Coordinates of C-alpha atoms in Angstrom, one line a residue:
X1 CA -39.4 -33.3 -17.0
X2 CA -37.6 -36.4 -16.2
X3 CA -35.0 -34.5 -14.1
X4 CA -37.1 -32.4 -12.5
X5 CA -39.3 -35.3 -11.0
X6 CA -36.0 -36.9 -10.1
X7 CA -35.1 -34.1 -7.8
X8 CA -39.0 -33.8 -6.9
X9 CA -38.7 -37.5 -5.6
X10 CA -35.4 -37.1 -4.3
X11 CA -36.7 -34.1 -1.9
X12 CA -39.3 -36.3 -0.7
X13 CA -37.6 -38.8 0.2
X14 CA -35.1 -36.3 2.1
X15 CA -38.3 -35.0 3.8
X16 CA -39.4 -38.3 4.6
X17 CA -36.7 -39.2 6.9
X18 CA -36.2 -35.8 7.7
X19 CA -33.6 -36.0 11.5
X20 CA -32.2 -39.5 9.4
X21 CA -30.9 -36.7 6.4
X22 CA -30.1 -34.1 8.9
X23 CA -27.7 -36.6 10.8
X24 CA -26.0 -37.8 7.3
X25 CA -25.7 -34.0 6.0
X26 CA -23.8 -33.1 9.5
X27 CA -20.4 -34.4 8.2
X28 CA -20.8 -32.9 5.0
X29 CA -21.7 -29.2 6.7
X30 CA -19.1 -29.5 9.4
X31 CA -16.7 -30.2 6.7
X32 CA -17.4 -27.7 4.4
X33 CA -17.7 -25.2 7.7
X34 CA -14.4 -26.2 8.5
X35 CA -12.6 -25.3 5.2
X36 CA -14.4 -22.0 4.7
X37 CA -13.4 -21.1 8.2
X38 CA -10.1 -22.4 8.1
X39 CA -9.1 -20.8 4.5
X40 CA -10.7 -17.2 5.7
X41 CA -8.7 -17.1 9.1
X42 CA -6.0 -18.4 7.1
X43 CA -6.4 -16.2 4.0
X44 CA -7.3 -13.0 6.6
X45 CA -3.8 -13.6 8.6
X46 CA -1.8 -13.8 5.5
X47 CA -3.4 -10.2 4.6
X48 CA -2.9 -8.9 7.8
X49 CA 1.1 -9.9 8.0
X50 CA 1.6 -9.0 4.3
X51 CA -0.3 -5.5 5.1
X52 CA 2.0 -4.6 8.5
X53 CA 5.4 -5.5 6.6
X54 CA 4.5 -3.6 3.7
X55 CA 3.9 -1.0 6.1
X56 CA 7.2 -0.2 6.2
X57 CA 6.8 0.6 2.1
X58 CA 7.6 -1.3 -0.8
X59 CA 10.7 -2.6 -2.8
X60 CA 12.6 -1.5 0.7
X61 CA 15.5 -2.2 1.6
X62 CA 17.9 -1.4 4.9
X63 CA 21.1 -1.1 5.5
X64 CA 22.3 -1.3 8.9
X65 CA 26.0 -0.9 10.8
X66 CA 27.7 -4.4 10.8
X67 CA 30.0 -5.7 13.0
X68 CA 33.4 -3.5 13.6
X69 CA 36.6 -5.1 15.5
X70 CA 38.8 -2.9 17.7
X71 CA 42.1 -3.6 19.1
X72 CA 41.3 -7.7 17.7
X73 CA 38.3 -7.1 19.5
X74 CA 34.7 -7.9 17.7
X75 CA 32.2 -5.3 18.8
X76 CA 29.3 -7.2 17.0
X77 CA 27.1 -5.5 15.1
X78 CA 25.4 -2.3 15.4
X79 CA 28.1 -1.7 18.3
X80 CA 29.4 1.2 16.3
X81 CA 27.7 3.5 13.6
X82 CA 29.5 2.6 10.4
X83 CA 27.1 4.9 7.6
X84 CA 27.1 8.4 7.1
X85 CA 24.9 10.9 5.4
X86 CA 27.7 11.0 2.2
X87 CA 27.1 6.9 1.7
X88 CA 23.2 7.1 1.6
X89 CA 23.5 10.2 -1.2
X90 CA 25.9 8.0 -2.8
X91 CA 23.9 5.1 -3.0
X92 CA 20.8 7.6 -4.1
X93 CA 23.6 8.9 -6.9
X94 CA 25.5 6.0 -7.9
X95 CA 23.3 3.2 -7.6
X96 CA 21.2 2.5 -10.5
X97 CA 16.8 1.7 -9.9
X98 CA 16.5 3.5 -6.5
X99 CA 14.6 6.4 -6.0
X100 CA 15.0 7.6 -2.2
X101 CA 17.8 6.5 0.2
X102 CA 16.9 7.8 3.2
X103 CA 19.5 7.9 6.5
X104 CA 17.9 8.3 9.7
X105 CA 18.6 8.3 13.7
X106 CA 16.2 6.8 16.1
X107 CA 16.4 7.4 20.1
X108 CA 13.6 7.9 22.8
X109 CA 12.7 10.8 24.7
X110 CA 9.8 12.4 26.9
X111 CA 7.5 14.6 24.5
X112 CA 6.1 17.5 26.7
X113 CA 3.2 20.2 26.2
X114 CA 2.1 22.0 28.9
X115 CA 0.7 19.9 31.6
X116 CA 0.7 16.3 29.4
X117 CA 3.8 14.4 28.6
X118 CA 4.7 10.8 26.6
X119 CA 7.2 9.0 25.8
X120 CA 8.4 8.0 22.3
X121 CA 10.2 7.2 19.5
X122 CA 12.4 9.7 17.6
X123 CA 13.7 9.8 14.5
X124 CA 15.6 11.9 13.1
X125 CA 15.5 12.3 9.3
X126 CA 15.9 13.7 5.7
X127 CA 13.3 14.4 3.2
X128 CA 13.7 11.0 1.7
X129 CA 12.5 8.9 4.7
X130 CA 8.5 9.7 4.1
X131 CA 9.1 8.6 0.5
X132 CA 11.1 5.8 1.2
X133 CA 8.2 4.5 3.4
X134 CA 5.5 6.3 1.3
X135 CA 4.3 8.0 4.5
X136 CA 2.1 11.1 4.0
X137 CA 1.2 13.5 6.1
X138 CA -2.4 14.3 6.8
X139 CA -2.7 17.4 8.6
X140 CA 0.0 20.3 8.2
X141 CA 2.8 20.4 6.1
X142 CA 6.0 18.2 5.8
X143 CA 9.5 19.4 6.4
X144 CA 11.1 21.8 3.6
X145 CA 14.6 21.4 2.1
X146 CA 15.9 24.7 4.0
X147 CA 14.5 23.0 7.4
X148 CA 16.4 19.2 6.6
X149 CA 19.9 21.8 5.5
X150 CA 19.5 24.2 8.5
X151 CA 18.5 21.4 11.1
X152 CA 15.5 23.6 11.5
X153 CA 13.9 22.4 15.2
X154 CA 10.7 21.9 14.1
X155 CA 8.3 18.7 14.3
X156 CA 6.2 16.2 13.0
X157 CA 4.2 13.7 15.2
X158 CA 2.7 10.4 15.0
X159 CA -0.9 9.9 15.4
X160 CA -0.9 8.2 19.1
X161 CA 1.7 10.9 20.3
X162 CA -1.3 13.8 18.7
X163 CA -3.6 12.3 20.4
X164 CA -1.6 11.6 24.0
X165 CA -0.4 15.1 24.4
X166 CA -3.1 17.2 22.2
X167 CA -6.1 15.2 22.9
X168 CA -8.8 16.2 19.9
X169 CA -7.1 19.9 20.2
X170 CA -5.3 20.9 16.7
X171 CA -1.6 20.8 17.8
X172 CA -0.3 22.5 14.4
X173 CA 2.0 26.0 15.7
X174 CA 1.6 24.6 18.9
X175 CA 5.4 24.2 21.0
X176 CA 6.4 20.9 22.1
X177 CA 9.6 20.0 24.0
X178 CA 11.8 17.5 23.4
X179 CA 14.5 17.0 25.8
X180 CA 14.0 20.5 27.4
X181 CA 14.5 21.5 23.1
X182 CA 11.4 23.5 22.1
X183 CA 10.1 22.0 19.0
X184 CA 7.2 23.7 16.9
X185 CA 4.9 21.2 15.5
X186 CA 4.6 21.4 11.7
X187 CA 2.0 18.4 10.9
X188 CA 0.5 15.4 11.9
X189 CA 1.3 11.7 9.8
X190 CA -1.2 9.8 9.1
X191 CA -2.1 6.9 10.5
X192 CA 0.1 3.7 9.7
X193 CA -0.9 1.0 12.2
X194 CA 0.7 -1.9 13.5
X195 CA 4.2 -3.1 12.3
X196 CA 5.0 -6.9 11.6
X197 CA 6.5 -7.0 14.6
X198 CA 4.2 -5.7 16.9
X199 CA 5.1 -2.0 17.1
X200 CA 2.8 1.0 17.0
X201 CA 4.4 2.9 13.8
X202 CA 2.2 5.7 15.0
X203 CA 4.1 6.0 18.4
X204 CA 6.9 8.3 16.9
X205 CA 8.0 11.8 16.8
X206 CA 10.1 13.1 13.7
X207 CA 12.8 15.8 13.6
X208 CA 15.3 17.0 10.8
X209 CA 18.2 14.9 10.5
X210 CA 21.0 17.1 12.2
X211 CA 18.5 18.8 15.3
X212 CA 17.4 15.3 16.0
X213 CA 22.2 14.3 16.4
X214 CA 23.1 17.5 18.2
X215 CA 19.8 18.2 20.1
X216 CA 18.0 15.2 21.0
X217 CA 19.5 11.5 20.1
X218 CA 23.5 12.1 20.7
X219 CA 26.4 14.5 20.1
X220 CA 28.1 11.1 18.9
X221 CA 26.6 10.9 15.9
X222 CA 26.5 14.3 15.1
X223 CA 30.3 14.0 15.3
X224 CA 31.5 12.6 11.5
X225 CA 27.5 13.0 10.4
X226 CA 26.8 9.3 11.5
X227 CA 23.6 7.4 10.8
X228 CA 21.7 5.1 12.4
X229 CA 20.1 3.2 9.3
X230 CA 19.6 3.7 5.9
X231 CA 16.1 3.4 4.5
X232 CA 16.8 2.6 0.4
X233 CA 13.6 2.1 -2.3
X234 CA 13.7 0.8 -5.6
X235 CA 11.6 2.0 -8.2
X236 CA 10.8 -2.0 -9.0
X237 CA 11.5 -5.5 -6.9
X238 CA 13.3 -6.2 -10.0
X239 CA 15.9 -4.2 -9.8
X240 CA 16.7 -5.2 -5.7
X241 CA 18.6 -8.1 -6.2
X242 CA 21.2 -6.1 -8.2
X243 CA 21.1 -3.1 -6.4
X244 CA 21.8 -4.6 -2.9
X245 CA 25.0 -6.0 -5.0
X246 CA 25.9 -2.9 -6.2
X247 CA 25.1 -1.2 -2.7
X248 CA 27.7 -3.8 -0.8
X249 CA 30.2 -3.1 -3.8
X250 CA 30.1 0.9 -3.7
X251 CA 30.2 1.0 0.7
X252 CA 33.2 -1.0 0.6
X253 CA 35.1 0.9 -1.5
X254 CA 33.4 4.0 -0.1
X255 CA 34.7 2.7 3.7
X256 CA 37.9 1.4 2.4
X257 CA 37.4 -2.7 3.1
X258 CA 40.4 -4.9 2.0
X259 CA 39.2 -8.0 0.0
X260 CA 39.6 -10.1 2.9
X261 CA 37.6 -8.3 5.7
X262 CA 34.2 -9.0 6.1
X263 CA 31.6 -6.0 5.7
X264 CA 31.0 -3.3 8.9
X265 CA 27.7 -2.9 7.5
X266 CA 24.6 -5.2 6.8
X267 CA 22.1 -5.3 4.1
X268 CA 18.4 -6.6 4.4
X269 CA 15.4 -7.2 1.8
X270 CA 12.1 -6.3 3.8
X271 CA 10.6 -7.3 0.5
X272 CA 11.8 -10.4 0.7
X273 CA 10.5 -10.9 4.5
X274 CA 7.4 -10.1 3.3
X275 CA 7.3 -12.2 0.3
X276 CA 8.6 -15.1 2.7
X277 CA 6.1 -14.2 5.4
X278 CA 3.2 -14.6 3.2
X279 CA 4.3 -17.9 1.6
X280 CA 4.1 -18.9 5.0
X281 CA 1.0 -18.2 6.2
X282 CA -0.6 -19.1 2.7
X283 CA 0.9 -23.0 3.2
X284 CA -0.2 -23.0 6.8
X285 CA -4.0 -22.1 5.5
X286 CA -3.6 -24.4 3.0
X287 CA -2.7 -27.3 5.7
X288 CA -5.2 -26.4 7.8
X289 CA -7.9 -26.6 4.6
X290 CA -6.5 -29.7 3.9
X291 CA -6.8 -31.0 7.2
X292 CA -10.3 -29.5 7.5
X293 CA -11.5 -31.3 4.1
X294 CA -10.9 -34.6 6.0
X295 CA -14.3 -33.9 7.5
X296 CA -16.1 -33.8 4.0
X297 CA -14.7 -37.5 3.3
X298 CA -16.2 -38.7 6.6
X299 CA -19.0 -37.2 5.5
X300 CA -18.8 -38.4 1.8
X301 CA -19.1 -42.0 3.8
X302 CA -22.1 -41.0 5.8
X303 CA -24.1 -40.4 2.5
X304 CA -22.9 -43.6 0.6
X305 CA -23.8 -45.6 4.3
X306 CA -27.6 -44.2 4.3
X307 CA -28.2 -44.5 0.5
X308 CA -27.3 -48.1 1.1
X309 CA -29.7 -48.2 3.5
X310 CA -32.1 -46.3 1.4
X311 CA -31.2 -48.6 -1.4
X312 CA -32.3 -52.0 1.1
X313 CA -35.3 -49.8 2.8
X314 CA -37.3 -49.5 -0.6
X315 CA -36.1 -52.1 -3.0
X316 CA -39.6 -53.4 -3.7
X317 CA -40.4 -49.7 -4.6
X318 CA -37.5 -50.3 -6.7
X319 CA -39.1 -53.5 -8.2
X320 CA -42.1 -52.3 -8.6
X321 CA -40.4 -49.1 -11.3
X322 CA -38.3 -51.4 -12.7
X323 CA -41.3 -53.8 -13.8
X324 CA -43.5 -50.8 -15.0
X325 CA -40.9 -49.7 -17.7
X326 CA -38.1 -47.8 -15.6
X327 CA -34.9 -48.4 -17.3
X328 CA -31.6 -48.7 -14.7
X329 CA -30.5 -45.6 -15.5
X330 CA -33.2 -44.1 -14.4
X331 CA -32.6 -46.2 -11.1
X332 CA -29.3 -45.1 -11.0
X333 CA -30.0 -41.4 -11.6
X334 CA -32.5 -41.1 -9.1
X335 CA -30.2 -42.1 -6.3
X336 CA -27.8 -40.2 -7.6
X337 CA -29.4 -36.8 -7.5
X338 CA -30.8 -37.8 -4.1
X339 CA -27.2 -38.6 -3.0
X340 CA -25.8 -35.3 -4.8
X341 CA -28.8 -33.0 -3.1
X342 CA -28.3 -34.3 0.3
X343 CA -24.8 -33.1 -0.2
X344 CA -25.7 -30.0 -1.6
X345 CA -28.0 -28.8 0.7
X346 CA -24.8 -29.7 3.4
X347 CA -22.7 -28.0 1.7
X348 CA -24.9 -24.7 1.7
X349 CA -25.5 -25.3 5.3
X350 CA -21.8 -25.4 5.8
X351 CA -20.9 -22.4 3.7
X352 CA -23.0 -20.9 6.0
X353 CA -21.7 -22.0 9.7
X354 CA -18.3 -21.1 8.2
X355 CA -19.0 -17.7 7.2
X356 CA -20.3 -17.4 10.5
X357 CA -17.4 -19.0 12.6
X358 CA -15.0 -17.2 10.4
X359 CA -16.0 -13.9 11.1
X360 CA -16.5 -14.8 14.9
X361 CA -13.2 -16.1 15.6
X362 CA -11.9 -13.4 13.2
X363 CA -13.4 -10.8 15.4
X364 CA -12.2 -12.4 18.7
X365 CA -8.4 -12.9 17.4
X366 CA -8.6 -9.2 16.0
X367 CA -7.9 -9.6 12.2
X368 CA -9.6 -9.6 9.7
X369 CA -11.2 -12.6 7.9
X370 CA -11.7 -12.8 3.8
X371 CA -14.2 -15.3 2.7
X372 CA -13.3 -15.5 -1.1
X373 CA -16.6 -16.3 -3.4
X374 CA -14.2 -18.8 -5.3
X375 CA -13.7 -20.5 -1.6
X376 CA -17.3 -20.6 -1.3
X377 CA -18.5 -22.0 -4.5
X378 CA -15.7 -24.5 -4.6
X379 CA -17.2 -26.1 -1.4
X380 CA -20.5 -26.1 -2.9
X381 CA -19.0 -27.6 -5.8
X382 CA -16.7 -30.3 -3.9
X383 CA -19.5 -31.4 -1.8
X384 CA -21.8 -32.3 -4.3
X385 CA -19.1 -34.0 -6.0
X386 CA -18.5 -36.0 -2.9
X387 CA -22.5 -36.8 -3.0
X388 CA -22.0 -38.1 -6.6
X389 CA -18.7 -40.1 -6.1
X390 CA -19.9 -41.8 -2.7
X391 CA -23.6 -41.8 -4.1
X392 CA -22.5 -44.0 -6.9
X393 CA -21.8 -47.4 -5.7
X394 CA -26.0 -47.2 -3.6
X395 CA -27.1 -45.9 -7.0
X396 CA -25.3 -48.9 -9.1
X397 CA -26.5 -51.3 -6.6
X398 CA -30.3 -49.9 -7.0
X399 CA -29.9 -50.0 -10.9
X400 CA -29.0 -53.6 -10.9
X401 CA -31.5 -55.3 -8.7
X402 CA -33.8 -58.1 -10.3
X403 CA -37.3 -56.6 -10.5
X404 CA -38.9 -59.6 -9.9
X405 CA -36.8 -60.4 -6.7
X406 CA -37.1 -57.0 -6.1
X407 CA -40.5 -57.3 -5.7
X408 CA -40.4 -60.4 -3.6
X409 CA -38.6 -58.6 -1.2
X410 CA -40.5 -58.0 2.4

């Protein structure tokens, strides 16, 4: 009963000085506003660049020509194709934790059906590629091991090259051609978004690995069954540190490196990017919390400010308890729970505004914004702690007042 007529006076004496308790809770909700917005923007990037890397599929990596001298000359790299269809079925053979290594070939051309045309990424690849980037296909079929030997000229496409050339028309059987190459469409992907770095994935056309070298990219890589790239998964992100050291070890010997000359190929960990990526944007939401909970402290000295003021406003009320029998602890609790629900109810207001500037700035940027529950009652939680903490020293000054000058007091 005592408690509850604590936080009965308390309200009233919010409600008393109703605009006074408004102005002193502003801090406190523009603070808490500020670190629920700020940690889901920050929290809703981090998902959004950790979903478009891992877009690409997981425990990936890709291997890549490296830099090739000629006549003393250094080409740079990626001047010359250096991997071959035999060095990505070795790695799939040899190397120990993967489960697809995938070689592929990616040019541009002009897609054409009928009347409509687009332009677009090809690749041209082997059945490993859609499980090495755990790409389905959602409408039709996907290519069969008889098509990827026989360099079969038949098609898959990208969502936004279905929907440029076909429209809402089903494009399965239908011919499309491909560098004047008539190609019959066998499926549709689905749909895999945005990249990390700001590509549409869905802007692609695939073809088997050798139509897509003699008929479409280049005769030059169709030449000593070149590559452009080699797509390689691990079953775990475990086993990619020592299978990109086993991958380095096996294509040197494979394309006969002395000891002393660097690698013509290239080796990256898009896990790794990812993982790097996210750690990123997680310490720049944290910052921006951090800078954002600022605000509650400024607040936190708004409350203990008008306490004091509440303290000097009624200390013969104050006198007047103390001489009927109210111990100081009962002083000092009262000011405290008023100093704690002032916060409080700030803190809900914030929780509030933040939600709602979250998911409006969200919505304007174009990603999406996660408003954790912890994230919300940890700001509920931290601003009433900020009420008690700064509501203490008005509380401790109430408690020890002299009743009888107290109640001298005008």
């Amino acid at each position: 009963m005592r408690l509850t007529e604590a936080i009965r006076s308390a309200l009233s004496a919010i409600g008393a000085n109703a605009l006074r308790s408004l102005l002193t809770m502003l801090g406190i909700v523009i603070g808490v506003a500020a670190v629920i917005a700020m940690v889901a923007i920050g929290s809703g990037a981090r998902n959004l660049v950790d979903r478009q890397i891992r877009s690409l599929g997981a425990n990936l990596v890709i291997v890549t020509p490296g830099n090739v001298t000629q006549g003393g000359a250094r080409l740079g790299a990626g001047a010359s194709s250096t991997l071959t269809d035999e060095d990505a079925a070795a790695i799939k053979r040899e190397i120990e934790g993967v489960v697809a290594a995938a070689p592929f070939v990616r040019g541009n051309a002009q897609a054409i059906y009928g009347g409509t045309n687009w332009g677009t990424a090809v690749y041209a690849v082997d059945l490993d590629y859609f499980a090495a980037r755990e790409w389905d296909v959602e409408t039709g079929r996907d290519f069969d091991p008889e098509e990827i030997r026989r360099g079969e000229i038949v098609v898959l496409l990208g969502k936004t090259v279905a929907k440029n050339l076909f429209g809402e028309a089903d494009p399965i059987d239908e011919v499309v051609r491909v560098r004047s190459v008539p190609f019959k469409v066998i499926g549709v992907m689905a749909s895999k978004g945005q990249s990390a770095f700001g590509q549409d994935q869905d802007d692609a056309i695939f073809v088997t690995l050798d139509a897509g070298r003699r008929r479409v990219i280049g005769r030059n890589y169709a030449k000593e069954r070149s590559v452009g790239s080699i797509f390689v998964k691990f079953g775990t992100e475990e086993d990619i540190q020592p299978g990109i050291d086993r991958i380095t070890a096996l294509l040197r010997q494979r394309h006969r490196l002395p000891g002393d000359q660097e690698d013509d190929f290239s080796i990256r960990n898009l896990t790794e990017i990812a993982n790097t990526a996210s750690a990123s944007a997680n310490t720049l939401s944290m910052l921006l919390a951090a800078v954002a909970a600022v605000s509650l402290l400024v607040g936190g000295i708004g409350i203990m400010n008008i306490m004091l003021v509440s303290v000097t406003e009624r200390t013969r009320e104050i006198g007047l308890r103390l001489a009927v029998g109210a111990r100081p602890r009962d002083i000092r609790g009262q000011f405290l729970i008023e100093a704690t629900t002032l916060a409080t109810i700030g803190g809900a207001l914030g929780v509030a505004l933040g939600v709602g500037a979250a998911h409006a700035i969200a919505r304007a940027a174009g990603w999406p914004s996660l408003v954790a529950a912890e994230a919300i009652v940890i700001a509920v939680a931290f601003s009433a702690l900020v009420g008690i903490f700064f509501g203490f020293y008005p509380a401790q000054r109430a408690a020890r007042l002299d009743p009888i000058e107290a109640l001298r007091r005008e």
